[in-house]
PDB file of C-alpha atoms and ligand atoms in Angstrom:
ATOM      1  CA  MET A 283      31.883 -48.817  32.637  1.00 96.00           C
ATOM      2  CA  ARG A 284      28.594 -50.685  32.853  1.00 98.00           C
ATOM      3  CA  PHE A 285      27.907 -54.325  33.722  1.00 98.00           C
ATOM      4  CA  GLU A 286      24.607 -56.015  32.881  1.00 98.00           C
ATOM      5  CA  ILE A 287      23.936 -59.256  34.759  1.00 98.00           C
ATOM      6  CA  VAL A 288      21.180 -61.617  33.594  1.00 99.00           C
ATOM      7  CA  THR A 289      20.169 -64.044  36.339  1.00 98.00           C
ATOM      8  CA  ILE A 290      17.276 -65.981  37.834  1.00 98.00           C
ATOM      9  CA  PHE A 291      18.447 -64.873  41.307  1.00 98.00           C
ATOM     10  CA  PRO A 292      18.661 -61.056  41.236  1.00 98.00           C
ATOM     11  CA  GLY A 293      18.611 -60.930  45.055  1.00 97.00           C
ATOM     12  CA  PHE A 294      21.905 -62.810  45.128  1.00 97.00           C
ATOM     13  CA  PHE A 295      23.869 -59.644  44.318  1.00 96.00           C
ATOM     14  CA  SER A 296      22.516 -57.243  46.933  1.00 93.00           C
ATOM     15  CA  SER A 297      25.100 -57.872  49.658  1.00 94.00           C
ATOM     16  CA  ILE A 298      27.904 -58.037  47.099  1.00 95.00           C
ATOM     17  CA  PHE A 299      27.228 -54.563  45.749  1.00 96.00           C
ATOM     18  CA  GLU A 300      26.518 -53.037  49.159  1.00 96.00           C
ATOM     19  CA  ASN A 301      29.978 -53.497  50.622  1.00 95.00           C
ATOM     20  CA  GLY A 302      33.564 -52.433  50.214  1.00 95.00           C
ATOM     21  CA  ILE A 303      35.157 -51.105  47.050  1.00 96.00           C
ATOM     22  CA  LEU A 304      32.226 -52.224  44.884  1.00 96.00           C
ATOM     23  CA  ARG A 305      29.792 -50.111  46.881  1.00 96.00           C
ATOM     24  CA  ARG A 306      32.119 -47.091  46.663  1.00 96.00           C
ATOM     25  CA  ALA A 307      32.741 -47.534  42.933  1.00 97.00           C
ATOM     26  CA  LEU A 308      28.970 -47.627  42.362  1.00 97.00           C
ATOM     27  CA  ALA A 309      28.283 -44.667  44.657  1.00 97.00           C
ATOM     28  CA  GLU A 310      30.922 -42.589  42.878  1.00 97.00           C
ATOM     29  CA  GLY A 311      29.529 -43.533  39.467  1.00 97.00           C
ATOM     30  CA  LEU A 312      32.811 -45.147  38.372  1.00 97.00           C
ATOM     31  CA  ILE A 313      30.904 -48.296  37.464  1.00 98.00           C
ATOM     32  CA  GLU A 314      27.233 -49.046  36.895  1.00 98.00           C
ATOM     33  CA  VAL A 315      25.528 -52.404  37.339  1.00 98.00           C
ATOM     34  CA  GLY A 316      22.168 -53.512  35.950  1.00 98.00           C
ATOM     35  CA  ILE A 317      20.692 -56.713  37.373  1.00 98.00           C
ATOM     36  CA  HIS A 318      18.085 -58.292  35.099  1.00 98.00           C
ATOM     37  CA  ASP A 319      15.693 -60.962  36.337  1.00 98.00           C
ATOM     38  CA  LEU A 320      15.387 -63.610  33.640  1.00 98.00           C
ATOM     39  CA  ARG A 321      11.896 -64.494  34.851  1.00 98.00           C
ATOM     40  CA  ASN A 322      10.702 -61.073  33.671  1.00 98.00           C
ATOM     41  CA  PHE A 323      11.137 -62.363  30.141  1.00 98.00           C
ATOM     42  CA  THR A 324       8.865 -65.393  30.448  1.00 98.00           C
ATOM     43  CA  HIS A 325       5.229 -65.516  29.300  1.00 98.00           C
ATOM     44  CA  ASP A 326       3.631 -68.264  31.344  1.00 98.00           C
ATOM     45  CA  ARG A 327       1.940 -68.252  34.723  1.00 98.00           C
ATOM     46  CA  HIS A 328       4.833 -70.097  36.374  1.00 98.00           C
ATOM     47  CA  ARG A 329       7.490 -67.821  34.855  1.00 98.00           C
ATOM     48  CA  THR A 330       9.300 -70.893  33.548  1.00 98.00           C
ATOM     49  CA  VAL A 331      12.920 -70.388  32.536  1.00 98.00           C
ATOM     50  CA  ASP A 332      14.016 -74.025  32.177  1.00 98.00           C
ATOM     51  CA  ASP A 333      13.037 -77.179  30.355  1.00 98.00           C
ATOM     52  CA  ARG A 334      14.151 -80.810  30.012  1.00 98.00           C
ATOM     53  CA  PRO A 335      17.212 -81.504  27.871  1.00 97.00           C
ATOM     54  CA  PHE A 336      16.762 -82.872  24.364  1.00 98.00           C
ATOM     55  CA  GLY A 337      18.252 -86.342  24.187  1.00 97.00           C
ATOM     56  CA  GLY A 338      17.410 -87.075  27.817  1.00 96.00           C
ATOM     57  CA  GLY A 339      19.708 -87.063  30.805  1.00 94.00           C
ATOM     58  CA  GLU A 340      19.864 -85.410  34.177  1.00 93.00           C
ATOM     59  CA  GLY A 341      18.744 -81.928  35.112  1.00 97.00           C
ATOM     60  CA  MET A 342      17.178 -79.006  33.317  1.00 98.00           C
ATOM     61  CA  VAL A 343      18.441 -76.462  30.798  1.00 98.00           C
ATOM     62  CA  LEU A 344      17.827 -72.687  30.673  1.00 98.00           C
ATOM     63  CA  LYS A 345      15.495 -72.077  27.722  1.00 98.00           C
ATOM     64  CA  PRO A 346      16.781 -69.858  24.915  1.00 98.00           C
ATOM     65  CA  GLN A 347      13.695 -67.653  24.489  1.00 98.00           C
ATOM     66  CA  PRO A 348      13.782 -65.748  27.844  1.00 98.00           C
ATOM     67  CA  LEU A 349      17.537 -65.210  27.475  1.00 98.00           C
ATOM     68  CA  ALA A 350      17.137 -63.876  23.927  1.00 98.00           C
ATOM     69  CA  GLU A 351      14.381 -61.526  25.102  1.00 98.00           C
ATOM     70  CA  ALA A 352      16.444 -60.344  28.065  1.00 98.00           C
ATOM     71  CA  LEU A 353      19.305 -59.555  25.679  1.00 98.00           C
ATOM     72  CA  ALA A 354      16.948 -57.794  23.259  1.00 97.00           C
ATOM     73  CA  SER A 355      15.707 -55.630  26.162  1.00 98.00           C
ATOM     74  CA  LEU A 356      19.341 -54.543  26.597  1.00 97.00           C
ATOM     75  CA  GLY A 357      19.546 -53.660  22.922  1.00 95.00           C
ATOM     76  CA  ILE A 358      21.646 -56.707  22.109  1.00 95.00           C
ATOM     77  CA  GLU A 359      21.131 -58.331  18.744  1.00 94.00           C
ATOM     78  CA  PRO A 360      22.442 -61.721  17.671  1.00 95.00           C
ATOM     79  CA  LYS A 361      26.140 -61.411  16.725  1.00 94.00           C
ATOM     80  CA  ALA A 362      25.488 -61.720  12.991  1.00 92.00           C
ATOM     81  CA  GLN A 363      23.290 -58.613  13.008  1.00 90.00           C
ATOM     82  CA  ARG A 364      25.375 -56.766  15.604  1.00 82.00           C
ATOM     83  CA  ALA A 365      28.494 -56.713  13.483  1.00 64.00           C
ATOM     84  CA  GLN A 366      26.873 -54.404  10.924  1.00 67.00           C
ATOM     85  CA  ALA A 367      24.727 -52.343  13.257  1.00 59.00           C
ATOM     86  CA  GLN A 368      27.055 -51.264  16.091  1.00 60.00           C
ATOM     87  CA  SER A 369      30.551 -49.797  16.037  1.00 66.00           C
ATOM     88  CA  ALA A 370      31.436 -50.642  19.682  1.00 72.00           C
ATOM     89  CA  PRO A 371      29.119 -53.494  20.646  1.00 76.00           C
ATOM     90  CA  PRO A 372      29.023 -54.679  24.255  1.00 88.00           C
ATOM     91  CA  GLN A 373      30.847 -57.865  25.065  1.00 96.00           C
ATOM     92  CA  VAL A 374      28.421 -60.692  25.907  1.00 98.00           C
ATOM     93  CA  VAL A 375      29.972 -63.228  28.282  1.00 98.00           C
ATOM     94  CA  LEU A 376      28.513 -66.597  29.202  1.00 98.00           C
ATOM     95  CA  LEU A 377      29.686 -67.823  32.592  1.00 98.00           C
ATOM     96  CA  SER A 378      30.411 -71.507  32.136  1.00 98.00           C
ATOM     97  CA  ALA A 379      32.604 -74.249  33.568  1.00 98.00           C
ATOM     98  CA  GLN A 380      33.403 -75.061  29.934  1.00 98.00           C
ATOM     99  CA  GLY A 381      34.749 -71.565  29.229  1.00 97.00           C
ATOM    100  CA  ARG A 382      38.239 -70.123  28.783  1.00 97.00           C
ATOM    101  CA  PRO A 383      39.924 -69.528  32.126  1.00 98.00           C
ATOM    102  CA  PHE A 384      39.219 -66.021  33.431  1.00 98.00           C
ATOM    103  CA  THR A 385      42.567 -64.377  34.177  1.00 96.00           C
ATOM    104  CA  GLN A 386      43.866 -60.968  35.218  1.00 95.00           C
ATOM    105  CA  ALA A 387      45.019 -60.438  31.605  1.00 94.00           C
ATOM    106  CA  LEU A 388      41.500 -61.092  30.324  1.00 97.00           C
ATOM    107  CA  ALA A 389      40.119 -58.786  33.021  1.00 97.00           C
ATOM    108  CA  ARG A 390      42.407 -56.018  31.733  1.00 96.00           C
ATOM    109  CA  GLU A 391      41.002 -56.490  28.222  1.00 96.00           C
ATOM    110  CA  LEU A 392      37.414 -56.375  29.469  1.00 97.00           C
ATOM    111  CA  ALA A 393      38.107 -53.337  31.684  1.00 96.00           C
ATOM    112  CA  SER A 394      38.795 -51.293  28.558  1.00 95.00           C
ATOM    113  CA  LEU A 395      35.225 -51.810  27.299  1.00 96.00           C
ATOM    114  CA  ASP A 396      32.205 -49.584  27.989  1.00 96.00           C
ATOM    115  CA  ARG A 397      29.732 -52.373  28.621  1.00 97.00           C
ATOM    116  CA  VAL A 398      29.964 -56.064  29.532  1.00 98.00           C
ATOM    117  CA  VAL A 399      26.919 -58.353  29.695  1.00 98.00           C
ATOM    118  CA  LEU A 400      27.173 -61.413  31.940  1.00 98.00           C
ATOM    119  CA  LEU A 401      24.817 -64.349  31.490  1.00 98.00           C
ATOM    120  CA  CYS A 402      24.485 -66.546  34.575  1.00 98.00           C
ATOM    121  CA  GLY A 403      23.657 -70.182  33.894  1.00 98.00           C
ATOM    122  CA  ARG A 404      21.833 -72.508  36.292  1.00 98.00           C
ATOM    123  CA  TYR A 405      20.873 -76.192  36.327  1.00 98.00           C
ATOM    124  CA  GLU A 406      22.786 -78.055  33.581  1.00 97.00           C
ATOM    125  CA  GLY A 407      23.514 -74.763  31.852  1.00 98.00           C
ATOM    126  CA  VAL A 408      22.188 -72.595  29.044  1.00 98.00           C
ATOM    127  CA  ASP A 409      20.785 -73.767  25.689  1.00 98.00           C
ATOM    128  CA  GLU A 410      23.902 -73.797  23.496  1.00 98.00           C
ATOM    129  CA  ARG A 411      22.224 -71.732  20.764  1.00 98.00           C
ATOM    130  CA  ILE A 412      22.369 -68.684  23.056  1.00 98.00           C
ATOM    131  CA  ASN A 413      26.116 -69.158  23.231  1.00 98.00           C
ATOM    132  CA  GLU A 414      26.393 -69.536  19.456  1.00 98.00           C
ATOM    133  CA  LEU A 415      24.074 -66.677  18.564  1.00 97.00           C
ATOM    134  CA  TYR A 416      24.911 -64.031  21.165  1.00 98.00           C
ATOM    135  CA  CYS A 417      28.022 -64.726  23.217  1.00 98.00           C
ATOM    136  CA  ASP A 418      31.429 -63.286  22.419  1.00 97.00           C
ATOM    137  CA  GLN A 419      33.107 -65.511  24.954  1.00 97.00           C
ATOM    138  CA  GLU A 420      32.526 -68.237  27.494  1.00 98.00           C
ATOM    139  CA  LEU A 421      34.430 -67.695  30.737  1.00 98.00           C
ATOM    140  CA  SER A 422      35.208 -70.090  33.560  1.00 98.00           C
ATOM    141  CA  ILE A 423      36.468 -68.832  36.917  1.00 98.00           C
ATOM    142  CA  GLY A 424      38.174 -72.142  37.725  1.00 98.00           C
ATOM    143  CA  ASP A 425      38.293 -75.865  37.219  1.00 98.00           C
ATOM    144  CA  TYR A 426      35.327 -76.718  39.389  1.00 98.00           C
ATOM    145  CA  VAL A 427      31.550 -76.677  38.974  1.00 98.00           C
ATOM    146  CA  LEU A 428      29.469 -74.023  40.747  1.00 98.00           C
ATOM    147  CA  SER A 429      25.728 -74.384  41.110  1.00 98.00           C
ATOM    148  CA  GLY A 430      25.159 -71.151  39.198  1.00 98.00           C
ATOM    149  CA  GLY A 431      26.855 -68.391  37.256  1.00 98.00           C
ATOM    150  CA  GLU A 432      26.038 -65.714  39.867  1.00 98.00           C
ATOM    151  CA  LEU A 433      29.146 -66.290  41.990  1.00 98.00           C
ATOM    152  CA  ALA A 434      31.244 -66.344  38.834  1.00 98.00           C
ATOM    153  CA  ALA A 435      29.653 -63.084  37.600  1.00 98.00           C
ATOM    154  CA  ALA A 436      30.380 -61.453  40.968  1.00 98.00           C
ATOM    155  CA  VAL A 437      34.010 -62.556  40.724  1.00 98.00           C
ATOM    156  CA  VAL A 438      34.315 -61.220  37.170  1.00 98.00           C
ATOM    157  CA  VAL A 439      32.761 -57.842  38.096  1.00 98.00           C
ATOM    158  CA  ASP A 440      34.952 -57.524  41.187  1.00 98.00           C
ATOM    159  CA  VAL A 441      38.185 -58.246  39.320  1.00 98.00           C
ATOM    160  CA  ILE A 442      37.372 -55.959  36.375  1.00 98.00           C
ATOM    161  CA  MET A 443      36.104 -52.992  38.392  1.00 97.00           C
ATOM    162  CA  ARG A 444      39.380 -52.836  40.371  1.00 96.00           C
ATOM    163  CA  LEU A 445      41.067 -52.061  37.034  1.00 96.00           C
ATOM    164  CA  VAL A 446      38.705 -49.225  36.123  1.00 96.00           C
ATOM    165  CA  PRO A 447      40.616 -45.932  36.526  1.00 95.00           C
ATOM    166  CA  GLY A 448      39.807 -44.209  39.816  1.00 95.00           C
ATOM    167  CA  VAL A 449      38.361 -47.255  41.588  1.00 95.00           C
ATOM    168  CA  LEU A 450      41.489 -48.092  43.587  1.00 93.00           C
ATOM    169  CA  GLY A 451      42.818 -45.204  45.651  1.00 77.00           C
ATOM    170  CA  ASN A 452      46.275 -45.503  44.108  1.00 63.00           C
ATOM    171  CA  GLU A 453      45.824 -45.745  40.331  1.00 54.00           C
ATOM    172  CA  ALA A 454      48.863 -47.975  40.027  1.00 53.00           C
ATOM    173  CA  SER A 455      48.217 -50.361  42.888  1.00 57.00           C
ATOM    174  CA  GLY A 456      46.484 -53.049  40.835  1.00 67.00           C
ATOM    175  CA  GLU A 457      49.567 -53.183  38.636  1.00 65.00           C
ATOM    176  CA  PHE A 458      51.696 -54.414  41.526  1.00 70.00           C
ATOM    177  CA  GLU A 459      49.520 -57.139  42.908  1.00 80.00           C
ATOM    178  CA  SER A 460      49.670 -60.829  42.110  1.00 81.00           C
ATOM    179  CA  PHE A 461      49.275 -61.343  38.341  1.00 83.00           C
ATOM    180  CA  GLY A 462      50.141 -57.661  37.734  1.00 78.00           C
ATOM    181  CA  VAL A 463      51.447 -56.666  34.316  1.00 68.00           C
ATOM    182  CA  ALA A 464      54.656 -58.335  33.158  1.00 53.00           C
ATOM    183  CA  ASP A 465      57.890 -56.543  34.063  1.00 44.00           C
ATOM    184  CA  ALA A 466      58.506 -55.585  30.456  1.00 41.00           C
ATOM    185  CA  GLU A 467      55.422 -53.370  30.577  1.00 48.00           C
ATOM    186  CA  ILE A 468      56.437 -51.639  33.809  1.00 44.00           C
ATOM    187  CA  THR A 469      58.534 -48.515  33.544  1.00 45.00           C
ATOM    188  CA  THR A 470      59.815 -46.494  36.507  1.00 46.00           C
ATOM    189  CA  ASP A 471      58.152 -45.022  39.569  1.00 47.00           C
ATOM    190  CA  SER A 472      58.169 -41.346  40.615  1.00 48.00           C
ATOM    191  CA  GLU A 473      61.686 -41.781  42.075  1.00 46.00           C
ATOM    192  CA  GLY A 474      62.980 -43.324  38.862  1.00 43.00           C
ATOM    193  CA  VAL A 475      63.264 -46.757  40.462  1.00 42.00           C
ATOM    194  CA  PRO A 476      62.338 -49.607  38.110  1.00 43.00           C
ATOM    195  CA  ARG A 477      58.938 -50.690  39.303  1.00 46.00           C
ATOM    196  CA  SER A 478      59.792 -54.318  38.638  1.00 43.00           C
ATOM    197  CA  GLN A 479      61.946 -54.108  41.762  1.00 40.00           C
ATOM    198  CA  HIS A 480      58.910 -53.714  43.954  1.00 37.00           C
ATOM    199  CA  GLY A 481      55.959 -54.720  41.792  1.00 46.00           C
ATOM    200  CA  ALA A 482      54.404 -58.138  41.284  1.00 65.00           C
ATOM    201  CA  GLY A 483      55.465 -58.086  37.610  1.00 73.00           C
ATOM    202  CA  GLY A 484      53.831 -61.368  36.591  1.00 88.00           C
ATOM    203  CA  LEU A 485      54.787 -63.028  39.895  1.00 95.00           C
ATOM    204  CA  LEU A 486      52.647 -63.569  42.959  1.00 96.00           C
ATOM    205  CA  ASP A 487      52.571 -60.762  45.509  1.00 94.00           C
ATOM    206  CA  TYR A 488      54.950 -60.742  48.498  1.00 95.00           C
ATOM    207  CA  PRO A 489      53.645 -61.346  52.043  1.00 96.00           C
ATOM    208  CA  HIS A 490      52.303 -58.319  53.932  1.00 96.00           C
ATOM    209  CA  TYR A 491      52.603 -57.512  57.656  1.00 97.00           C
ATOM    210  CA  THR A 492      51.159 -54.816  59.900  1.00 97.00           C
ATOM    211  CA  ARG A 493      51.236 -53.890  63.599  1.00 96.00           C
ATOM    212  CA  PRO A 494      51.897 -55.348  66.115  1.00 97.00           C
ATOM    213  CA  ALA A 495      55.479 -56.293  65.299  1.00 97.00           C
ATOM    214  CA  GLU A 496      55.105 -59.358  67.536  1.00 98.00           C
ATOM    215  CA  PHE A 497      52.062 -61.597  67.176  1.00 97.00           C
ATOM    216  CA  GLY A 498      51.324 -65.190  68.187  1.00 98.00           C
ATOM    217  CA  GLY A 499      54.967 -65.689  69.052  1.00 98.00           C
ATOM    218  CA  LEU A 500      56.058 -64.564  65.575  1.00 97.00           C
ATOM    219  CA  ARG A 501      57.936 -61.361  64.823  1.00 98.00           C
ATOM    220  CA  ALA A 502      57.361 -59.490  61.555  1.00 97.00           C
ATOM    221  CA  PRO A 503      60.494 -59.741  59.367  1.00 98.00           C
ATOM    222  CA  GLU A 504      63.158 -57.418  60.768  1.00 98.00           C
ATOM    223  CA  VAL A 505      63.963 -56.013  57.326  1.00 98.00           C
ATOM    224  CA  LEU A 506      60.483 -54.469  57.102  1.00 98.00           C
ATOM    225  CA  LEU A 507      60.928 -52.710  60.429  1.00 97.00           C
ATOM    226  CA  ASN A 508      64.298 -51.090  59.746  1.00 94.00           C
ATOM    227  CA  GLY A 509      63.186 -48.582  57.064  1.00 94.00           C
ATOM    228  CA  ASP A 510      65.916 -49.389  54.498  1.00 97.00           C
ATOM    229  CA  HIS A 511      63.878 -49.159  51.291  1.00 97.00           C
ATOM    230  CA  LEU A 512      66.433 -50.815  49.051  1.00 96.00           C
ATOM    231  CA  GLN A 513      66.669 -53.808  51.377  1.00 97.00           C
ATOM    232  CA  ILE A 514      62.891 -53.919  51.655  1.00 97.00           C
ATOM    233  CA  ARG A 515      62.534 -54.014  47.855  1.00 95.00           C
ATOM    234  CA  ARG A 516      65.090 -56.804  47.604  1.00 95.00           C
ATOM    235  CA  TRP A 517      63.434 -58.797  50.370  1.00 97.00           C
ATOM    236  CA  ARG A 518      60.022 -58.394  48.757  1.00 96.00           C
ATOM    237  CA  ARG A 519      61.308 -59.500  45.365  1.00 95.00           C
ATOM    238  CA  GLU A 520      62.880 -62.587  46.945  1.00 97.00           C
ATOM    239  CA  GLN A 521      59.595 -63.378  48.717  1.00 97.00           C
ATOM    240  CA  GLN A 522      57.710 -63.039  45.433  1.00 96.00           C
ATOM    241  CA  LEU A 523      60.078 -65.497  43.824  1.00 97.00           C
ATOM    242  CA  ARG A 524      59.810 -67.906  46.770  1.00 97.00           C
ATOM    243  CA  LYS A 525      56.014 -67.789  46.838  1.00 96.00           C
ATOM    244  CA  THR A 526      55.670 -68.147  43.074  1.00 96.00           C
ATOM    245  CA  LEU A 527      58.110 -71.059  42.994  1.00 96.00           C
ATOM    246  CA  ALA A 528      56.270 -72.792  45.847  1.00 96.00           C
ATOM    247  CA  ASN A 529      52.663 -72.174  44.763  1.00 97.00           C
ATOM    248  CA  ARG A 530      52.626 -71.326  41.039  1.00 96.00           C
ATOM    249  CA  PRO A 531      55.872 -72.404  39.347  1.00 95.00           C
ATOM    250  CA  ASP A 532      54.043 -72.183  35.971  1.00 95.00           C
ATOM    251  CA  LEU A 533      54.025 -68.366  36.288  1.00 95.00           C
ATOM    252  CA  LEU A 534      57.820 -68.240  36.380  1.00 95.00           C
ATOM    253  CA  GLU A 535      57.972 -69.405  32.772  1.00 93.00           C
ATOM    254  CA  ARG A 536      56.121 -66.274  31.625  1.00 90.00           C
ATOM    255  CA  ALA A 537      57.568 -63.729  34.069  1.00 92.00           C
ATOM    256  CA  THR A 538      60.379 -61.429  32.946  1.00 88.00           C
ATOM    257  CA  LEU A 539      63.219 -62.289  35.298  1.00 93.00           C
ATOM    258  CA  SER A 540      66.479 -60.414  35.789  1.00 93.00           C
ATOM    259  CA  GLN A 541      69.853 -62.158  36.164  1.00 94.00           C
ATOM    260  CA  GLU A 542      69.606 -61.468  39.890  1.00 94.00           C
ATOM    261  CA  ASP A 543      66.142 -63.077  40.022  1.00 95.00           C
ATOM    262  CA  ARG A 544      67.454 -66.184  38.277  1.00 95.00           C
ATOM    263  CA  LYS A 545      70.386 -66.491  40.701  1.00 95.00           C
ATOM    264  CA  LEU A 546      68.028 -66.104  43.627  1.00 94.00           C
ATOM    265  CA  LEU A 547      65.721 -68.758  42.218  1.00 95.00           C
ATOM    266  CA  GLU A 548      68.618 -71.156  41.831  1.00 94.00           C
ATOM    267  CA  SER A 549      69.703 -70.675  45.422  1.00 93.00           C
ATOM    268  CA  ILE A 550      66.105 -71.035  46.668  1.00 93.00           C
ATOM    269  CA  SER A 551      65.751 -74.292  44.698  1.00 89.00           C
ATOM    270  CA  GLU A 552      69.069 -75.556  46.116  1.00 90.00           C
ATOM    271  CA  GLU A 553      67.896 -74.749  49.669  1.00 88.00           C
ATOM    272  CA  ASP A 554      64.857 -76.942  49.089  1.00 76.00           C
ATOM    273  CA  CYS A 555      66.906 -79.949  47.912  1.00 73.00           C
TER     274      CYS A 555
HETATM  275  N1  LIG B 290      26.656 -78.984  33.248  1.00 65.52           N
HETATM  276  C1  LIG B 290      27.652 -77.968  33.408  1.00 65.52           C
HETATM  277  C2  LIG B 290      29.031 -78.551  33.187  1.00 65.52           C
HETATM  278  O1  LIG B 290      29.270 -79.669  33.600  1.00 65.52           O
HETATM  279  O2  LIG B 290      29.895 -77.825  32.669  1.00 65.52           O
HETATM  280  C3  LIG B 290      27.593 -77.335  34.801  1.00 65.52           C
HETATM  281  C4  LIG B 290      26.425 -76.457  35.015  1.00 65.52           C
HETATM  282  S1  LIG B 290      26.515 -75.595  36.529  1.00 65.52           S
HETATM  283  C5  LIG B 290      25.762 -76.688  37.645  1.00 65.52           C
HETATM  284  C6  LIG B 290      25.354 -74.306  36.369  1.00 65.52           C
HETATM  285  C7  LIG B 290      25.931 -72.965  35.937  1.00 65.52           C
HETATM  286  O3  LIG B 290      26.907 -72.531  36.856  1.00 65.52           O
HETATM  287  C8  LIG B 290      26.619 -72.932  34.599  1.00 65.52           C
HETATM  288  O4  LIG B 290      25.720 -72.841  33.524  1.00 65.52           O
HETATM  289  C9  LIG B 290      27.500 -71.708  34.714  1.00 65.52           C
HETATM  290  O5  LIG B 290      26.783 -70.530  34.419  1.00 65.52           O
HETATM  291  C10 LIG B 290      27.848 -71.708  36.190  1.00 65.52           C
HETATM  292  N2  LIG B 290      29.194 -72.241  36.459  1.00 65.52           N
HETATM  293  C11 LIG B 290      29.489 -73.440  37.008  1.00 65.52           C
HETATM  294  N3  LIG B 290      30.794 -73.602  37.154  1.00 65.52           N
HETATM  295  C12 LIG B 290      31.372 -72.474  36.665  1.00 65.52           C
HETATM  296  C13 LIG B 290      32.708 -72.037  36.535  1.00 65.52           C
HETATM  297  N4  LIG B 290      33.736 -72.789  36.918  1.00 65.52           N
HETATM  298  N5  LIG B 290      32.924 -70.822  36.000  1.00 65.52           N
HETATM  299  C14 LIG B 290      31.907 -70.035  35.596  1.00 65.52           C
HETATM  300  N6  LIG B 290      30.606 -70.405  35.698  1.00 65.52           N
HETATM  301  C15 LIG B 290      30.347 -71.610  36.234  1.00 65.52           C
END
């Protein structure tokens, strides 16, 4: 899978792609990333990418012409022409605080594509005609305003690449993290145990502990130390329910819950009263 990032700050991404799983995924050729400096598509001495907004007001706006040329250099036509010309066109994404919320579900959709182009805004944003003419979607990484789309693009690449087959050591591990696939989509593991019993399944992940067993006056939960896998699964499921109820009760409405889960939730809620 290939990502193309269009930015006025190409240097921003160097440390991001030189560390951790991203670096390994790139080195192993599981993903490719092209960083494209928007200033290379300007034609004046000052390499100007922005201009004052029509209608007045604060700040500057990224001009449409360099963005259109950057996209053309990547072989990307305006949408109207693309529809006829290409059978599997790349997805062009505008990073924007006004976009649809970027979620794990959306990341799964994007991870199935061959090529995703990410346009990073700056200043007050991008001339809206670029959005209308070229962008398939506008994505926001959260309800706050960043100073540029670069951080958002890095987040989007990081989340998607973890879902590309082969990137995570254990192919299935992404499935069982917070926001993993809903229980209904999870079948059984190699031992025939329903994965929903130990996967995130639309809930938040359970808490994790490692050695030492005693730290800062706190002992890791005894159940995790005793090696009883059935008890461990049950404890983890209960912790998922507790965490989700405490931090993201909205997720419970969409999660597929068993009778046992519902009973547990009731007793957790009663405890809190
Ligand atoms: N005037 C814009 C508004 O109020 O929505 C904010 C522009 S912001 C200062 C500059 C750029 O940062 C945006 O064009 C966008 O690319 C990026 N950005 C800011 N917040 C974002 C968010 N929550 N998600 C994704 N991109 C964001």
